[in-house]
Tab-separated table of C-alpha atoms in Angstrom:
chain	number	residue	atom	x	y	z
A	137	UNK	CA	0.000	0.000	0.000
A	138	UNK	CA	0.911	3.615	0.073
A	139	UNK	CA	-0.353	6.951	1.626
A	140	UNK	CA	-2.423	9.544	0.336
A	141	UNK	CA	0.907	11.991	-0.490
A	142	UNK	CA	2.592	8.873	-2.352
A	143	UNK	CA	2.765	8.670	-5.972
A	144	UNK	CA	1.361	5.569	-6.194
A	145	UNK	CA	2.279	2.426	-8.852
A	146	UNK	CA	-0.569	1.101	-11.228
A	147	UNK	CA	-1.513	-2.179	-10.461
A	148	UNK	CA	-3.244	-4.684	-13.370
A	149	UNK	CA	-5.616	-6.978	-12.649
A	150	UNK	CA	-6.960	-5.778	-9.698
A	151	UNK	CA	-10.827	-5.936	-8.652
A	152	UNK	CA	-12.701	-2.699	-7.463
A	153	UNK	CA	-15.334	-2.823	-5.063
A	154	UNK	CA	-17.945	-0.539	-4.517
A	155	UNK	CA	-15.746	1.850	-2.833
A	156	UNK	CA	-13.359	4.150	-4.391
A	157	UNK	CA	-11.037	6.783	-2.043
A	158	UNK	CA	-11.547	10.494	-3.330
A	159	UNK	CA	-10.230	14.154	-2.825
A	160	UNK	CA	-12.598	16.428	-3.890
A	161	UNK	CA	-12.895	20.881	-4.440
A	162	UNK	CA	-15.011	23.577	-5.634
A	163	UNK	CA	-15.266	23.902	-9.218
A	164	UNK	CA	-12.163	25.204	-11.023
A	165	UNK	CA	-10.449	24.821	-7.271
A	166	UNK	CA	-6.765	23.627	-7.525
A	167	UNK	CA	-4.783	21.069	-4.909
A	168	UNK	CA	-3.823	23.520	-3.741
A	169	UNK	CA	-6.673	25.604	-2.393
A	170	UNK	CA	-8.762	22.809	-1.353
A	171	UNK	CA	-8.615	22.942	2.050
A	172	UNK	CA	-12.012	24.193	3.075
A	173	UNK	CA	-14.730	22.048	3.631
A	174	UNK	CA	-17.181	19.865	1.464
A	175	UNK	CA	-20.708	19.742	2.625
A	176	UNK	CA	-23.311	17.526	1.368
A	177	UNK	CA	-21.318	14.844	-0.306
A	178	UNK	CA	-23.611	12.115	-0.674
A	179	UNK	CA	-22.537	7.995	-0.240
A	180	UNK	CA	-19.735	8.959	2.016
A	181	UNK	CA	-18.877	5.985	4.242
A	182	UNK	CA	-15.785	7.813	5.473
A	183	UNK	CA	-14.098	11.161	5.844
A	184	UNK	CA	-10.189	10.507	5.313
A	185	UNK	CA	-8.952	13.952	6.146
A	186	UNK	CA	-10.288	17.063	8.685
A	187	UNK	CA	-11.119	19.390	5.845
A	188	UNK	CA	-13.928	16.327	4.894
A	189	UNK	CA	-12.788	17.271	1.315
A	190	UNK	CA	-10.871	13.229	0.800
A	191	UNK	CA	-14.043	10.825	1.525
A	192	UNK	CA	-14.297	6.703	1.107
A	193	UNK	CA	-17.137	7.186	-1.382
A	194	UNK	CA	-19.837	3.898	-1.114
A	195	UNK	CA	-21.911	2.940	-4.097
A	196	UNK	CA	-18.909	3.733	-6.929
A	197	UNK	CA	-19.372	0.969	-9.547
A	198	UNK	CA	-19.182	2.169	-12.687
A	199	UNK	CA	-18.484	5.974	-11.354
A	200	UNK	CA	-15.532	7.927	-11.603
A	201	UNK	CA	-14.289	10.846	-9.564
A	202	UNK	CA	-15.041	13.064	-12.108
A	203	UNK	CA	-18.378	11.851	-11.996
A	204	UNK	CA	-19.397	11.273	-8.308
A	205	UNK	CA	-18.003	15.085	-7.818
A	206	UNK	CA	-19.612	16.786	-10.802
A	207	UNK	CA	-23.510	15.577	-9.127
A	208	UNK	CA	-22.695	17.159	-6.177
A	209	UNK	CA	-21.135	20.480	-8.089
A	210	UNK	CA	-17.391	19.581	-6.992
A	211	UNK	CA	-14.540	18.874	-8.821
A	212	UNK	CA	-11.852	15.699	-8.782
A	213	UNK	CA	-9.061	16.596	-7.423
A	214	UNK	CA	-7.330	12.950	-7.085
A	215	UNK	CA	-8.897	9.474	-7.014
A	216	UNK	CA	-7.496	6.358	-5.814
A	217	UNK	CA	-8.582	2.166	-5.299
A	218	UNK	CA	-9.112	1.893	-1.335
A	219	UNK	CA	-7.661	-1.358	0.085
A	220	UNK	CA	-10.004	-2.156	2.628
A	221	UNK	CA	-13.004	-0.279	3.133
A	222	UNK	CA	-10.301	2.163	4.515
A	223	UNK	CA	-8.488	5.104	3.382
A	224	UNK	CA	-5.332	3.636	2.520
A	225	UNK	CA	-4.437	3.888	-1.247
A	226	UNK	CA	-4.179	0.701	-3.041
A	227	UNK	CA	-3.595	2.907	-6.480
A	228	UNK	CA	-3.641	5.681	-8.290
A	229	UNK	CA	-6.507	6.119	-10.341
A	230	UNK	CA	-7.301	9.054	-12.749
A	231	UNK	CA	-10.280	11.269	-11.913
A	232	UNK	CA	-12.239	9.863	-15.061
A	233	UNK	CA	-11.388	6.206	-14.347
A	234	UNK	CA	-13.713	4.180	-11.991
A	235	UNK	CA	-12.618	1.372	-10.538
A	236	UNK	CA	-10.877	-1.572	-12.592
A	237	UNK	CA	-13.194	-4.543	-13.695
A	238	UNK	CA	-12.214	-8.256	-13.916
């Protein structure tokens, strides 16, 4: 595994759950400047950081980042595989990928 600030390996073949691990902002917000909070993000099973802006997001098969954010009037910032139902990064995954099918 590796952590959130880890540039993190691609891995092939691996099965996605329902649950992908997300860092979201405010439309046309940078890295950088998403540090305030992000109310009413819906299928959150877990916040992953204090500004509640990097959520375990439930109910993500089939959705990507990009997509999950853009309902809620966000924007992807960074979007990762969880390992366990956690938020510890499995891999890196771009904010228009969902989660890799077998």
């Amino acid at each position: 595994t590796c952590s959130l600030g880890d540039a993190c390996g691609r891995d092939v073949g691996v099965t996605s759950g329902e649950n992908l691990l997300l860092q979201i902002g405010g439309a046309g917000v940078t890295k950088h400047q998403a540090q305030s909070s992000c109310p009413n993000l819906r299928d959150v099973e877990r916040q992953c950081a204090s500004d509640g802006c990097t959520v375990l997001a439930d109910n993500m098969q089939g959705r990507s980042c990009a997509d999950y954010c853009a309902s809620s009037g966000y924007t992807c910032i960074a979007a990762w595989e969880e390992v366990n139902e956690d938020c510890n990064v499995k891999m890196t995954l771009t904010c228009e990928e969902s989660g890799i099918q077998t």
